[in-house]
């Protein structure tokens, strides 16, 4: 992995940890995801709960929500609140580049957590934009391979030699 990409991911993780530190008595976990729902970084508040298992469920969760939203006339994901027995999930879109999800303990912290999420949205948008740019740049470097006519001829000759046996 490119050192620039790793540095950006570390900054994203640090931001997630800062969000937890804003309200450590209420926030159970923070997840930062790309637009497909792949978790880029997450942190859990070990004193409140272990929510690391959700790491693998996020892409399917985001995909399901996107599917639901396309059938409803409400557009893209901006902010979703889901309440369960063990806590509340607050999911916020980060300007169509990713998502920020927080799991909190109680209803009383919903408003405060939303304010905290709003405060970190711009910073995370910039970091996710940098990450996307660095990832695409690295992909272009890897894919940019020159194939000569001699390479193609060698492949054709190899295939012919295997077909004769």
mmCIF file of C-alpha atoms in Angstrom, residues 26-155:
data_model
loop_
_atom_site.group_PDB
_atom_site.id
_atom_site.type_symbol
_atom_site.label_atom_id
_atom_site.label_comp_id
_atom_site.label_asym_id
_atom_site.label_seq_id
_atom_site.Cartn_x
_atom_site.Cartn_y
_atom_site.Cartn_z
ATOM 1 C CA UNK A 26 -22.514 7.931 24.772
ATOM 2 C CA UNK A 27 -20.711 6.943 21.546
ATOM 3 C CA UNK A 28 -20.144 3.191 21.132
ATOM 4 C CA UNK A 29 -18.493 3.185 17.709
ATOM 5 C CA UNK A 30 -17.671 5.332 14.691
ATOM 6 C CA UNK A 31 -17.318 4.029 11.126
ATOM 7 C CA UNK A 32 -16.063 5.995 8.107
ATOM 8 C CA UNK A 33 -16.968 4.377 4.789
ATOM 9 C CA UNK A 34 -16.515 5.046 1.105
ATOM 10 C CA UNK A 35 -19.502 5.489 -1.205
ATOM 11 C CA UNK A 36 -19.880 1.719 -1.617
ATOM 12 C CA UNK A 37 -20.031 1.128 2.124
ATOM 13 C CA UNK A 38 -16.544 -0.317 2.469
ATOM 14 C CA UNK A 39 -15.203 0.589 5.894
ATOM 15 C CA UNK A 40 -12.114 2.782 5.556
ATOM 16 C CA UNK A 41 -11.593 3.253 9.290
ATOM 17 C CA UNK A 42 -13.489 2.560 12.460
ATOM 18 C CA UNK A 43 -13.018 2.830 16.155
ATOM 19 C CA UNK A 44 -14.985 1.406 19.025
ATOM 20 C CA UNK A 45 -15.379 2.551 22.578
ATOM 21 C CA UNK A 46 -14.285 -0.615 24.378
ATOM 22 C CA UNK A 47 -15.863 0.471 27.651
ATOM 23 C CA UNK A 48 -19.353 0.660 26.121
ATOM 24 C CA UNK A 49 -19.545 -2.201 23.630
ATOM 25 C CA UNK A 50 -17.741 -4.335 21.123
ATOM 26 C CA UNK A 51 -19.194 -3.489 17.731
ATOM 27 C CA UNK A 52 -16.332 -4.640 15.503
ATOM 28 C CA UNK A 53 -18.507 -7.362 13.945
ATOM 29 C CA UNK A 54 -20.352 -4.697 11.962
ATOM 30 C CA UNK A 55 -17.173 -4.078 9.934
ATOM 31 C CA UNK A 56 -18.063 -6.835 7.468
ATOM 32 C CA UNK A 57 -21.771 -5.993 7.307
ATOM 33 C CA UNK A 58 -21.347 -2.362 6.218
ATOM 34 C CA UNK A 59 -21.160 -2.785 2.414
ATOM 35 C CA UNK A 60 -24.313 -4.925 2.444
ATOM 36 C CA UNK A 61 -26.005 -2.477 4.835
ATOM 37 C CA UNK A 62 -25.226 0.534 2.617
ATOM 38 C CA UNK A 63 -26.249 -1.367 -0.519
ATOM 39 C CA UNK A 64 -29.574 -2.311 1.079
ATOM 40 C CA UNK A 65 -30.214 1.278 2.152
ATOM 41 C CA UNK A 66 -29.411 2.563 -1.335
ATOM 42 C CA UNK A 67 -31.825 -0.006 -2.789
ATOM 43 C CA UNK A 68 -34.524 1.079 -0.372
ATOM 44 C CA UNK A 69 -33.966 4.756 -1.108
ATOM 45 C CA UNK A 70 -34.210 4.233 -4.866
ATOM 46 C CA UNK A 71 -37.691 2.764 -4.394
ATOM 47 C CA UNK A 72 -38.749 5.618 -2.131
ATOM 48 C CA UNK A 73 -39.082 9.160 -3.478
ATOM 49 C CA UNK A 74 -36.531 10.669 -1.067
ATOM 50 C CA UNK A 75 -33.287 10.637 -3.069
ATOM 51 C CA UNK A 76 -29.815 9.909 -1.749
ATOM 52 C CA UNK A 77 -28.725 9.145 1.808
ATOM 53 C CA UNK A 78 -28.294 12.360 3.766
ATOM 54 C CA UNK A 79 -29.081 11.317 7.322
ATOM 55 C CA UNK A 80 -30.685 8.162 8.656
ATOM 56 C CA UNK A 81 -31.551 7.277 12.226
ATOM 57 C CA UNK A 82 -32.208 3.654 13.183
ATOM 58 C CA UNK A 83 -33.148 2.738 16.719
ATOM 59 C CA UNK A 84 -32.632 -0.732 18.122
ATOM 60 C CA UNK A 85 -32.681 -2.373 21.516
ATOM 61 C CA UNK A 86 -28.924 -2.047 22.109
ATOM 62 C CA UNK A 87 -28.476 1.453 20.725
ATOM 63 C CA UNK A 88 -29.096 3.920 17.947
ATOM 64 C CA UNK A 89 -27.368 4.084 14.563
ATOM 65 C CA UNK A 90 -26.878 7.531 13.074
ATOM 66 C CA UNK A 91 -25.757 7.376 9.440
ATOM 67 C CA UNK A 92 -24.817 10.524 7.584
ATOM 68 C CA UNK A 93 -23.808 10.898 3.953
ATOM 69 C CA UNK A 94 -20.580 12.778 3.268
ATOM 70 C CA UNK A 95 -21.383 14.653 0.047
ATOM 71 C CA UNK A 96 -21.716 11.542 -2.127
ATOM 72 C CA UNK A 97 -18.129 10.456 -1.428
ATOM 73 C CA UNK A 98 -18.782 8.359 1.646
ATOM 74 C CA UNK A 99 -20.635 7.842 4.909
ATOM 75 C CA UNK A 100 -20.094 8.506 8.571
ATOM 76 C CA UNK A 101 -21.889 6.193 10.957
ATOM 77 C CA UNK A 102 -22.050 6.459 14.723
ATOM 78 C CA UNK A 103 -23.608 4.009 17.160
ATOM 79 C CA UNK A 104 -24.801 5.699 20.357
ATOM 80 C CA UNK A 105 -26.297 4.522 23.638
ATOM 81 C CA UNK A 106 -29.467 6.523 24.051
ATOM 82 C CA UNK A 107 -31.983 8.883 22.513
ATOM 83 C CA UNK A 108 -30.754 11.729 24.682
ATOM 84 C CA UNK A 109 -27.485 11.887 22.734
ATOM 85 C CA UNK A 110 -28.973 12.019 19.218
ATOM 86 C CA UNK A 111 -28.933 15.815 18.921
ATOM 87 C CA UNK A 112 -25.445 16.217 20.356
ATOM 88 C CA UNK A 113 -24.101 13.450 18.141
ATOM 89 C CA UNK A 114 -25.619 15.046 15.035
ATOM 90 C CA UNK A 115 -23.835 18.303 15.875
ATOM 91 C CA UNK A 116 -20.565 16.392 16.332
ATOM 92 C CA UNK A 117 -21.056 14.620 12.982
ATOM 93 C CA UNK A 118 -21.717 17.933 11.217
ATOM 94 C CA UNK A 119 -18.502 19.327 12.682
ATOM 95 C CA UNK A 120 -16.372 16.499 11.240
ATOM 96 C CA UNK A 121 -18.085 16.178 7.851
ATOM 97 C CA UNK A 122 -15.915 18.741 6.019
ATOM 98 C CA UNK A 123 -12.666 17.290 7.357
ATOM 99 C CA UNK A 124 -13.706 13.747 6.426
ATOM 100 C CA UNK A 125 -14.858 14.917 2.983
ATOM 101 C CA UNK A 126 -11.394 16.359 2.321
ATOM 102 C CA UNK A 127 -9.671 13.204 3.577
ATOM 103 C CA UNK A 128 -11.919 10.866 1.555
ATOM 104 C CA UNK A 129 -11.348 13.034 -1.543
ATOM 105 C CA UNK A 130 -7.577 12.784 -1.041
ATOM 106 C CA UNK A 131 -7.864 9.035 -0.497
ATOM 107 C CA UNK A 132 -9.898 8.590 -3.673
ATOM 108 C CA UNK A 133 -7.394 10.678 -5.634
ATOM 109 C CA UNK A 134 -4.386 8.800 -4.247
ATOM 110 C CA UNK A 135 -6.050 5.423 -4.860
ATOM 111 C CA UNK A 136 -6.903 6.283 -8.462
ATOM 112 C CA UNK A 137 -3.381 7.609 -9.025
ATOM 113 C CA UNK A 138 -1.853 4.370 -7.724
ATOM 114 C CA UNK A 139 -4.255 2.325 -9.860
ATOM 115 C CA UNK A 140 -3.249 4.268 -12.972
ATOM 116 C CA UNK A 141 0.429 3.633 -12.201
ATOM 117 C CA UNK A 142 -0.153 -0.110 -11.885
ATOM 118 C CA UNK A 143 -2.379 -0.429 -14.951
ATOM 119 C CA UNK A 144 -0.239 1.716 -17.229
ATOM 120 C CA UNK A 145 1.765 -1.095 -18.867
ATOM 121 C CA UNK A 146 2.960 -0.883 -22.452
ATOM 122 C CA UNK A 147 2.162 -3.924 -24.592
ATOM 123 C CA UNK A 148 4.170 -4.206 -27.790
ATOM 124 C CA UNK A 149 3.272 -6.142 -30.945
ATOM 125 C CA UNK A 150 6.083 -8.567 -30.028
ATOM 126 C CA UNK A 151 4.302 -9.307 -26.707
ATOM 127 C CA UNK A 152 1.085 -10.104 -28.569
ATOM 128 C CA UNK A 153 2.957 -12.317 -31.036
ATOM 129 C CA UNK A 154 4.606 -14.207 -28.145
ATOM 130 C CA UNK A 155 1.218 -14.849 -26.532
#
